[in-house]
């Protein structure tokens, strides 16, 4: 039977062609792009949303226009009521930060319900421990105290009102 191996081979090839072919569906190549962006929360997120546009990502501000938070005597004041008052009411008029005078206007963030005591506390704690700063953590109670003590104040803060707290 010399033809038997050939017939068997032909049958085998036919089986491979029918059953073994077809589309490769096993290795589905649809891949989901994984983003590894870490979304900041708390004080860092609040800083990015509310302060970064003026005081910059580095906390260095913009020369002549926006004073630096990095190394600022107002940010790092021993009494957290100082930066709390600035955030709650904003600040205007001449202010000397790290030896350079600015005379501009910062909008208020704590008038009405723009930022809660807890949010202001988180934000202040963040800026007092970032950009090389070494100020102590700030609590919501500290912010409430500053809010209560300046409840009758209208308009932005001024350096004259802050100076007595910085001695
Ligand atoms: C629209 C721009 C603008 C935004 C937004 C802004 N500031 Fe200011 N900030 C200023 C200006 C201008 C001054 C200086 C005001 C003056 O000359 O009296 C200032 C002053 C300050 C000061 C006191 C001076 C210093 O450099 O330490 C602090 C503290 C401060 N800002 C913190 C913040 C924080 C925290 C936020 C975010 C909630 C913020 N600012 C958002 C413009 C801005």
PDB file of N, CA and C in Angstrom, residues 49-141:
ATOM      1  N   UNK A  49      -5.605  74.626  43.479  1.00  0.00           N
ATOM      2  CA  UNK A  49      -6.839  75.215  42.963  1.00  0.00           C
ATOM      3  C   UNK A  49      -6.893  76.717  43.181  1.00  0.00           C
ATOM      4  N   UNK A  50      -6.422  77.182  44.346  1.00  0.00           N
ATOM      5  CA  UNK A  50      -6.729  78.535  44.757  1.00  0.00           C
ATOM      6  C   UNK A  50      -5.557  79.502  44.827  1.00  0.00           C
ATOM      7  N   UNK A  51      -4.361  79.022  44.939  1.00  0.00           N
ATOM      8  CA  UNK A  51      -3.229  79.920  45.214  1.00  0.00           C
ATOM      9  C   UNK A  51      -2.141  79.879  44.152  1.00  0.00           C
ATOM     10  N   UNK A  52      -1.999  78.747  43.505  1.00  0.00           N
ATOM     11  CA  UNK A  52      -0.879  78.516  42.598  1.00  0.00           C
ATOM     12  C   UNK A  52      -0.799  79.535  41.472  1.00  0.00           C
ATOM     13  N   UNK A  53      -1.969  79.982  40.978  1.00  0.00           N
ATOM     14  CA  UNK A  53      -1.965  80.894  39.831  1.00  0.00           C
ATOM     15  C   UNK A  53      -1.198  82.170  40.147  1.00  0.00           C
ATOM     16  N   UNK A  54      -1.230  82.615  41.376  1.00  0.00           N
ATOM     17  CA  UNK A  54      -0.481  83.820  41.726  1.00  0.00           C
ATOM     18  C   UNK A  54       0.841  83.497  42.419  1.00  0.00           C
ATOM     19  N   UNK A  55       0.804  82.634  43.421  1.00  0.00           N
ATOM     20  CA  UNK A  55       2.030  82.400  44.213  1.00  0.00           C
ATOM     21  C   UNK A  55       2.926  81.329  43.598  1.00  0.00           C
ATOM     22  N   UNK A  56       2.482  80.687  42.502  1.00  0.00           N
ATOM     23  CA  UNK A  56       3.285  79.760  41.701  1.00  0.00           C
ATOM     24  C   UNK A  56       3.515  78.415  42.409  1.00  0.00           C
ATOM     25  N   UNK A  57       3.826  77.409  41.592  1.00  0.00           N
ATOM     26  CA  UNK A  57       4.012  76.052  42.100  1.00  0.00           C
ATOM     27  C   UNK A  57       5.156  75.972  43.103  1.00  0.00           C
ATOM     28  N   UNK A  58       6.127  76.851  42.946  1.00  0.00           N
ATOM     29  CA  UNK A  58       7.301  76.839  43.819  1.00  0.00           C
ATOM     30  C   UNK A  58       7.057  77.608  45.110  1.00  0.00           C
ATOM     31  N   UNK A  59       5.934  78.362  45.175  1.00  0.00           N
ATOM     32  CA  UNK A  59       5.710  79.233  46.328  1.00  0.00           C
ATOM     33  C   UNK A  59       6.585  80.474  46.299  1.00  0.00           C
ATOM     34  N   UNK A  60       7.240  80.710  45.183  1.00  0.00           N
ATOM     35  CA  UNK A  60       8.157  81.856  45.088  1.00  0.00           C
ATOM     36  C   UNK A  60       7.456  83.127  44.618  1.00  0.00           C
ATOM     37  N   UNK A  61       6.183  83.030  44.212  1.00  0.00           N
ATOM     38  CA  UNK A  61       5.474  84.210  43.726  1.00  0.00           C
ATOM     39  C   UNK A  61       6.036  84.704  42.404  1.00  0.00           C
ATOM     40  N   UNK A  62       5.687  85.942  42.073  1.00  0.00           N
ATOM     41  CA  UNK A  62       6.209  86.576  40.860  1.00  0.00           C
ATOM     42  C   UNK A  62       6.809  87.916  41.255  1.00  0.00           C
ATOM     43  N   UNK A  63       8.077  88.135  40.937  1.00  0.00           N
ATOM     44  CA  UNK A  63       8.758  89.355  41.379  1.00  0.00           C
ATOM     45  C   UNK A  63       7.960  90.613  41.032  1.00  0.00           C
ATOM     46  N   UNK A  64       7.792  91.479  42.023  1.00  0.00           N
ATOM     47  CA  UNK A  64       7.121  92.753  41.799  1.00  0.00           C
ATOM     48  C   UNK A  64       5.616  92.693  41.865  1.00  0.00           C
ATOM     49  N   UNK A  65       5.033  91.502  41.779  1.00  0.00           N
ATOM     50  CA  UNK A  65       3.581  91.401  41.730  1.00  0.00           C
ATOM     51  C   UNK A  65       3.010  90.549  42.853  1.00  0.00           C
ATOM     52  N   UNK A  66       3.445  89.290  42.935  1.00  0.00           N
ATOM     53  CA  UNK A  66       2.930  88.367  43.943  1.00  0.00           C
ATOM     54  C   UNK A  66       4.061  87.960  44.873  1.00  0.00           C
ATOM     55  N   UNK A  67       3.919  88.259  46.159  1.00  0.00           N
ATOM     56  CA  UNK A  67       5.023  87.965  47.088  1.00  0.00           C
ATOM     57  C   UNK A  67       5.207  86.462  47.299  1.00  0.00           C
ATOM     58  N   UNK A  68       6.407  86.055  47.702  1.00  0.00           N
ATOM     59  CA  UNK A  68       6.675  84.630  47.919  1.00  0.00           C
ATOM     60  C   UNK A  68       6.045  84.113  49.210  1.00  0.00           C
ATOM     61  N   UNK A  69       5.612  82.852  49.200  1.00  0.00           N
ATOM     62  CA  UNK A  69       5.197  82.181  50.432  1.00  0.00           C
ATOM     63  C   UNK A  69       6.392  81.441  51.021  1.00  0.00           C
ATOM     64  N   UNK A  70       7.335  81.085  50.140  1.00  0.00           N
ATOM     65  CA  UNK A  70       8.557  80.401  50.576  1.00  0.00           C
ATOM     66  C   UNK A  70       9.388  81.351  51.424  1.00  0.00           C
ATOM     67  N   UNK A  71       9.603  80.991  52.666  1.00  0.00           N
ATOM     68  CA  UNK A  71      10.432  81.812  53.542  1.00  0.00           C
ATOM     69  C   UNK A  71       9.756  83.076  54.044  1.00  0.00           C
ATOM     70  N   UNK A  72       8.469  83.221  53.797  1.00  0.00           N
ATOM     71  CA  UNK A  72       7.754  84.435  54.205  1.00  0.00           C
ATOM     72  C   UNK A  72       7.557  84.491  55.713  1.00  0.00           C
ATOM     73  N   UNK A  73       7.811  85.684  56.283  1.00  0.00           N
ATOM     74  CA  UNK A  73       7.608  85.870  57.723  1.00  0.00           C
ATOM     75  C   UNK A  73       6.114  85.852  58.087  1.00  0.00           C
ATOM     76  N   UNK A  74       5.239  86.088  57.117  1.00  0.00           N
ATOM     77  CA  UNK A  74       3.794  86.050  57.389  1.00  0.00           C
ATOM     78  C   UNK A  74       3.282  84.612  57.399  1.00  0.00           C
ATOM     79  N   UNK A  75       3.734  83.827  56.434  1.00  0.00           N
ATOM     80  CA  UNK A  75       3.325  82.413  56.377  1.00  0.00           C
ATOM     81  C   UNK A  75       3.817  81.667  57.613  1.00  0.00           C
ATOM     82  N   UNK A  76       5.078  81.923  57.990  1.00  0.00           N
ATOM     83  CA  UNK A  76       5.713  81.163  59.067  1.00  0.00           C
ATOM     84  C   UNK A  76       5.544  81.781  60.450  1.00  0.00           C
ATOM     85  N   UNK A  77       4.742  82.839  60.563  1.00  0.00           N
ATOM     86  CA  UNK A  77       4.566  83.515  61.856  1.00  0.00           C
ATOM     87  C   UNK A  77       4.231  82.508  62.959  1.00  0.00           C
ATOM     88  N   UNK A  78       4.808  82.725  64.149  1.00  0.00           N
ATOM     89  CA  UNK A  78       4.564  81.808  65.267  1.00  0.00           C
ATOM     90  C   UNK A  78       3.065  81.734  65.564  1.00  0.00           C
ATOM     91  N   UNK A  79       2.373  82.866  65.459  1.00  0.00           N
ATOM     92  CA  UNK A  79       0.924  82.889  65.672  1.00  0.00           C
ATOM     93  C   UNK A  79       0.219  82.565  64.350  1.00  0.00           C
ATOM     94  N   UNK A  80      -0.429  81.392  64.257  1.00  0.00           N
ATOM     95  CA  UNK A  80      -1.096  81.024  63.002  1.00  0.00           C
ATOM     96  C   UNK A  80      -2.242  81.959  62.635  1.00  0.00           C
ATOM     97  N   UNK A  81      -2.617  82.818  63.611  1.00  0.00           N
ATOM     98  CA  UNK A  81      -3.655  83.816  63.332  1.00  0.00           C
ATOM     99  C   UNK A  81      -3.223  84.806  62.262  1.00  0.00           C
ATOM    100  N   UNK A  82      -1.897  84.948  62.064  1.00  0.00           N
ATOM    101  CA  UNK A  82      -1.412  85.902  61.056  1.00  0.00           C
ATOM    102  C   UNK A  82      -1.774  85.432  59.640  1.00  0.00           C
ATOM    103  N   UNK A  83      -1.276  84.264  59.193  1.00  0.00           N
ATOM    104  CA  UNK A  83      -1.672  83.827  57.849  1.00  0.00           C
ATOM    105  C   UNK A  83      -3.166  83.511  57.758  1.00  0.00           C
ATOM    106  N   UNK A  84      -3.783  83.111  58.870  1.00  0.00           N
ATOM    107  CA  UNK A  84      -5.233  82.836  58.832  1.00  0.00           C
ATOM    108  C   UNK A  84      -6.006  84.104  58.496  1.00  0.00           C
ATOM    109  N   UNK A  85      -5.608  85.219  59.123  1.00  0.00           N
ATOM    110  CA  UNK A  85      -6.292  86.493  58.840  1.00  0.00           C
ATOM    111  C   UNK A  85      -6.121  86.886  57.372  1.00  0.00           C
ATOM    112  N   UNK A  86      -4.928  86.652  56.824  1.00  0.00           N
ATOM    113  CA  UNK A  86      -4.673  87.010  55.421  1.00  0.00           C
ATOM    114  C   UNK A  86      -5.579  86.192  54.503  1.00  0.00           C
ATOM    115  N   UNK A  87      -5.689  84.898  54.794  1.00  0.00           N
ATOM    116  CA  UNK A  87      -6.523  84.046  53.943  1.00  0.00           C
ATOM    117  C   UNK A  87      -7.999  84.396  54.050  1.00  0.00           C
ATOM    118  N   UNK A  88      -8.442  84.640  55.275  1.00  0.00           N
ATOM    119  CA  UNK A  88      -9.870  84.894  55.481  1.00  0.00           C
ATOM    120  C   UNK A  88     -10.289  86.199  54.803  1.00  0.00           C
ATOM    121  N   UNK A  89      -9.478  87.247  54.996  1.00  0.00           N
ATOM    122  CA  UNK A  89      -9.907  88.581  54.543  1.00  0.00           C
ATOM    123  C   UNK A  89      -9.205  89.071  53.281  1.00  0.00           C
ATOM    124  N   UNK A  90      -8.162  88.362  52.821  1.00  0.00           N
ATOM    125  CA  UNK A  90      -7.326  88.928  51.768  1.00  0.00           C
ATOM    126  C   UNK A  90      -6.429  89.984  52.391  1.00  0.00           C
ATOM    127  N   UNK A  91      -5.627  90.633  51.576  1.00  0.00           N
ATOM    128  CA  UNK A  91      -4.746  91.688  52.120  1.00  0.00           C
ATOM    129  C   UNK A  91      -4.438  92.689  51.015  1.00  0.00           C
ATOM    130  N   UNK A  92      -4.303  93.966  51.434  1.00  0.00           N
ATOM    131  CA  UNK A  92      -3.939  94.988  50.454  1.00  0.00           C
ATOM    132  C   UNK A  92      -3.031  96.015  51.106  1.00  0.00           C
ATOM    133  N   UNK A  93      -2.440  96.835  50.275  1.00  0.00           N
ATOM    134  CA  UNK A  93      -1.553  97.885  50.756  1.00  0.00           C
ATOM    135  C   UNK A  93      -0.127  97.400  50.810  1.00  0.00           C
ATOM    136  N   UNK A  94       0.783  98.320  51.183  1.00  0.00           N
ATOM    137  CA  UNK A  94       2.198  97.972  51.174  1.00  0.00           C
ATOM    138  C   UNK A  94       2.505  96.828  52.142  1.00  0.00           C
ATOM    139  N   UNK A  95       3.224  95.837  51.662  1.00  0.00           N
ATOM    140  CA  UNK A  95       3.645  94.720  52.511  1.00  0.00           C
ATOM    141  C   UNK A  95       5.066  94.335  52.114  1.00  0.00           C
ATOM    142  N   UNK A  96       5.941  94.230  53.103  1.00  0.00           N
ATOM    143  CA  UNK A  96       7.332  93.861  52.826  1.00  0.00           C
ATOM    144  C   UNK A  96       7.532  92.398  53.184  1.00  0.00           C
ATOM    145  N   UNK A  97       7.863  91.602  52.191  1.00  0.00           N
ATOM    146  CA  UNK A  97       8.089  90.171  52.393  1.00  0.00           C
ATOM    147  C   UNK A  97       9.527  89.869  52.001  1.00  0.00           C
ATOM    148  N   UNK A  98      10.304  89.325  52.935  1.00  0.00           N
ATOM    149  CA  UNK A  98      11.705  88.993  52.699  1.00  0.00           C
ATOM    150  C   UNK A  98      12.467  90.184  52.109  1.00  0.00           C
ATOM    151  N   UNK A  99      12.189  91.356  52.656  1.00  0.00           N
ATOM    152  CA  UNK A  99      12.949  92.541  52.274  1.00  0.00           C
ATOM    153  C   UNK A  99      12.488  93.247  51.013  1.00  0.00           C
ATOM    154  N   UNK A 100      11.464  92.714  50.345  1.00  0.00           N
ATOM    155  CA  UNK A 100      10.972  93.360  49.130  1.00  0.00           C
ATOM    156  C   UNK A 100       9.545  93.850  49.357  1.00  0.00           C
ATOM    157  N   UNK A 101       9.283  95.099  48.947  1.00  0.00           N
ATOM    158  CA  UNK A 101       7.948  95.636  49.169  1.00  0.00           C
ATOM    159  C   UNK A 101       7.027  95.346  47.987  1.00  0.00           C
ATOM    160  N   UNK A 102       5.796  94.972  48.324  1.00  0.00           N
ATOM    161  CA  UNK A 102       4.738  94.753  47.334  1.00  0.00           C
ATOM    162  C   UNK A 102       3.605  95.697  47.708  1.00  0.00           C
ATOM    163  N   UNK A 103       2.831  96.118  46.737  1.00  0.00           N
ATOM    164  CA  UNK A 103       1.664  96.945  47.046  1.00  0.00           C
ATOM    165  C   UNK A 103       0.582  96.586  46.038  1.00  0.00           C
ATOM    166  N   UNK A 104      -0.179  95.569  46.392  1.00  0.00           N
ATOM    167  CA  UNK A 104      -1.099  94.963  45.437  1.00  0.00           C
ATOM    168  C   UNK A 104      -2.337  94.532  46.227  1.00  0.00           C
ATOM    169  N   UNK A 105      -3.090  93.628  45.720  1.00  0.00           N
ATOM    170  CA  UNK A 105      -4.324  93.188  46.404  1.00  0.00           C
ATOM    171  C   UNK A 105      -4.488  91.686  46.263  1.00  0.00           C
ATOM    172  N   UNK A 106      -4.723  91.028  47.390  1.00  0.00           N
ATOM    173  CA  UNK A 106      -5.045  89.602  47.362  1.00  0.00           C
ATOM    174  C   UNK A 106      -6.505  89.440  47.767  1.00  0.00           C
ATOM    175  N   UNK A 107      -7.272  88.640  47.019  1.00  0.00           N
ATOM    176  CA  UNK A 107      -8.707  88.486  47.324  1.00  0.00           C
ATOM    177  C   UNK A 107      -8.925  87.676  48.605  1.00  0.00           C
ATOM    178  N   UNK A 108     -10.083  87.861  49.253  1.00  0.00           N
ATOM    179  CA  UNK A 108     -10.395  87.090  50.474  1.00  0.00           C
ATOM    180  C   UNK A 108     -10.871  85.678  50.134  1.00  0.00           C
ATOM    181  N   UNK A 109     -10.573  84.720  51.030  1.00  0.00           N
ATOM    182  CA  UNK A 109     -11.012  83.340  50.824  1.00  0.00           C
ATOM    183  C   UNK A 109     -11.924  82.821  51.922  1.00  0.00           C
ATOM    184  N   UNK A 110     -12.046  83.592  52.996  1.00  0.00           N
ATOM    185  CA  UNK A 110     -12.824  83.066  54.124  1.00  0.00           C
ATOM    186  C   UNK A 110     -14.067  83.874  54.420  1.00  0.00           C
ATOM    187  N   UNK A 111     -14.359  84.867  53.594  1.00  0.00           N
ATOM    188  CA  UNK A 111     -15.555  85.657  53.828  1.00  0.00           C
ATOM    189  C   UNK A 111     -16.737  84.878  53.263  1.00  0.00           C
ATOM    190  N   UNK A 112     -17.801  84.779  54.060  1.00  0.00           N
ATOM    191  CA  UNK A 112     -18.897  83.898  53.641  1.00  0.00           C
ATOM    192  C   UNK A 112     -18.471  82.455  53.820  1.00  0.00           C
ATOM    193  N   UNK A 113     -18.802  81.609  52.874  1.00  0.00           N
ATOM    194  CA  UNK A 113     -18.492  80.184  53.033  1.00  0.00           C
ATOM    195  C   UNK A 113     -17.526  79.692  51.952  1.00  0.00           C
ATOM    196  N   UNK A 114     -16.674  80.586  51.449  1.00  0.00           N
ATOM    197  CA  UNK A 114     -15.765  80.167  50.378  1.00  0.00           C
ATOM    198  C   UNK A 114     -14.853  79.025  50.799  1.00  0.00           C
ATOM    199  N   UNK A 115     -14.331  79.107  52.013  1.00  0.00           N
ATOM    200  CA  UNK A 115     -13.492  78.021  52.536  1.00  0.00           C
ATOM    201  C   UNK A 115     -13.851  77.828  54.000  1.00  0.00           C
ATOM    202  N   UNK A 116     -14.037  76.569  54.378  1.00  0.00           N
ATOM    203  CA  UNK A 116     -14.370  76.257  55.770  1.00  0.00           C
ATOM    204  C   UNK A 116     -13.129  76.425  56.642  1.00  0.00           C
ATOM    205  N   UNK A 117     -13.347  76.465  57.948  1.00  0.00           N
ATOM    206  CA  UNK A 117     -12.213  76.551  58.883  1.00  0.00           C
ATOM    207  C   UNK A 117     -11.252  75.390  58.644  1.00  0.00           C
ATOM    208  N   UNK A 118     -11.827  74.208  58.412  1.00  0.00           N
ATOM    209  CA  UNK A 118     -10.983  73.024  58.219  1.00  0.00           C
ATOM    210  C   UNK A 118     -10.157  73.142  56.934  1.00  0.00           C
ATOM    211  N   UNK A 119     -10.771  73.657  55.872  1.00  0.00           N
ATOM    212  CA  UNK A 119     -10.036  73.819  54.609  1.00  0.00           C
ATOM    213  C   UNK A 119      -8.912  74.840  54.754  1.00  0.00           C
ATOM    214  N   UNK A 120      -9.205  75.956  55.421  1.00  0.00           N
ATOM    215  CA  UNK A 120      -8.168  76.968  55.633  1.00  0.00           C
ATOM    216  C   UNK A 120      -7.039  76.367  56.469  1.00  0.00           C
ATOM    217  N   UNK A 121      -7.397  75.569  57.470  1.00  0.00           N
ATOM    218  CA  UNK A 121      -6.383  74.942  58.331  1.00  0.00           C
ATOM    219  C   UNK A 121      -5.499  73.994  57.516  1.00  0.00           C
ATOM    220  N   UNK A 122      -6.108  73.189  56.674  1.00  0.00           N
ATOM    221  CA  UNK A 122      -5.329  72.257  55.841  1.00  0.00           C
ATOM    222  C   UNK A 122      -4.408  73.004  54.888  1.00  0.00           C
ATOM    223  N   UNK A 123      -4.946  74.067  54.304  1.00  0.00           N
ATOM    224  CA  UNK A 123      -4.156  74.861  53.362  1.00  0.00           C
ATOM    225  C   UNK A 123      -2.981  75.535  54.064  1.00  0.00           C
ATOM    226  N   UNK A 124      -3.248  76.123  55.236  1.00  0.00           N
ATOM    227  CA  UNK A 124      -2.166  76.794  55.970  1.00  0.00           C
ATOM    228  C   UNK A 124      -1.122  75.795  56.434  1.00  0.00           C
ATOM    229  N   UNK A 125      -1.565  74.626  56.888  1.00  0.00           N
ATOM    230  CA  UNK A 125      -0.606  73.601  57.319  1.00  0.00           C
ATOM    231  C   UNK A 125       0.278  73.205  56.140  1.00  0.00           C
ATOM    232  N   UNK A 126      -0.352  73.105  54.960  1.00  0.00           N
ATOM    233  CA  UNK A 126       0.420  72.745  53.762  1.00  0.00           C
ATOM    234  C   UNK A 126       1.467  73.806  53.432  1.00  0.00           C
ATOM    235  N   UNK A 127       1.058  75.086  53.359  1.00  0.00           N
ATOM    236  CA  UNK A 127       2.044  76.099  52.936  1.00  0.00           C
ATOM    237  C   UNK A 127       3.099  76.356  54.020  1.00  0.00           C
ATOM    238  N   UNK A 128       2.748  76.076  55.290  1.00  0.00           N
ATOM    239  CA  UNK A 128       3.726  76.269  56.364  1.00  0.00           C
ATOM    240  C   UNK A 128       4.723  75.119  56.440  1.00  0.00           C
ATOM    241  N   UNK A 129       4.456  74.024  55.730  1.00  0.00           N
ATOM    242  CA  UNK A 129       5.396  72.895  55.760  1.00  0.00           C
ATOM    243  C   UNK A 129       5.925  72.563  54.363  1.00  0.00           C
ATOM    244  N   UNK A 130       5.663  73.457  53.387  1.00  0.00           N
ATOM    245  CA  UNK A 130       6.160  73.253  52.024  1.00  0.00           C
ATOM    246  C   UNK A 130       7.098  74.400  51.659  1.00  0.00           C
ATOM    247  N   UNK A 131       7.715  74.304  50.491  1.00  0.00           N
ATOM    248  CA  UNK A 131       8.575  75.369  49.957  1.00  0.00           C
ATOM    249  C   UNK A 131       9.725  75.687  50.913  1.00  0.00           C
ATOM    250  N   UNK A 132      10.122  74.705  51.734  1.00  0.00           N
ATOM    251  CA  UNK A 132      11.197  74.948  52.691  1.00  0.00           C
ATOM    252  C   UNK A 132      10.728  75.613  53.980  1.00  0.00           C
ATOM    253  N   UNK A 133       9.416  75.833  54.122  1.00  0.00           N
ATOM    254  CA  UNK A 133       8.892  76.485  55.326  1.00  0.00           C
ATOM    255  C   UNK A 133       8.862  75.528  56.514  1.00  0.00           C
ATOM    256  N   UNK A 134       8.881  76.114  57.709  1.00  0.00           N
ATOM    257  CA  UNK A 134       8.961  75.284  58.922  1.00  0.00           C
ATOM    258  C   UNK A 134       7.928  75.690  59.969  1.00  0.00           C
ATOM    259  N   UNK A 135       6.844  76.335  59.532  1.00  0.00           N
ATOM    260  CA  UNK A 135       5.807  76.757  60.483  1.00  0.00           C
ATOM    261  C   UNK A 135       5.061  75.557  61.046  1.00  0.00           C
ATOM    262  N   UNK A 136       4.463  75.751  62.218  1.00  0.00           N
ATOM    263  CA  UNK A 136       3.728  74.669  62.877  1.00  0.00           C
ATOM    264  C   UNK A 136       2.405  74.391  62.145  1.00  0.00           C
ATOM    265  N   UNK A 137       1.835  73.218  62.424  1.00  0.00           N
ATOM    266  CA  UNK A 137       0.535  72.858  61.851  1.00  0.00           C
ATOM    267  C   UNK A 137      -0.545  73.793  62.395  1.00  0.00           C
ATOM    268  N   UNK A 138      -1.591  73.991  61.599  1.00  0.00           N
ATOM    269  CA  UNK A 138      -2.683  74.885  61.978  1.00  0.00           C
ATOM    270  C   UNK A 138      -3.959  74.060  62.109  1.00  0.00           C
ATOM    271  N   UNK A 139      -4.718  74.306  63.169  1.00  0.00           N
ATOM    272  CA  UNK A 139      -5.964  73.558  63.380  1.00  0.00           C
ATOM    273  C   UNK A 139      -7.168  74.407  62.975  1.00  0.00           C
ATOM    274  N   UNK A 140      -8.299  73.725  62.784  1.00  0.00           N
ATOM    275  CA  UNK A 140      -9.545  74.430  62.472  1.00  0.00           C
ATOM    276  C   UNK A 140      -9.908  75.384  63.609  1.00  0.00           C
ATOM    277  N   UNK A 141      -9.543  75.013  64.845  1.00  0.00           N
ATOM    278  CA  UNK A 141      -9.821  75.883  65.996  1.00  0.00           C
ATOM    279  C   UNK A 141      -9.023  77.186  65.899  1.00  0.00           C
TER     280      UNK A 141
END
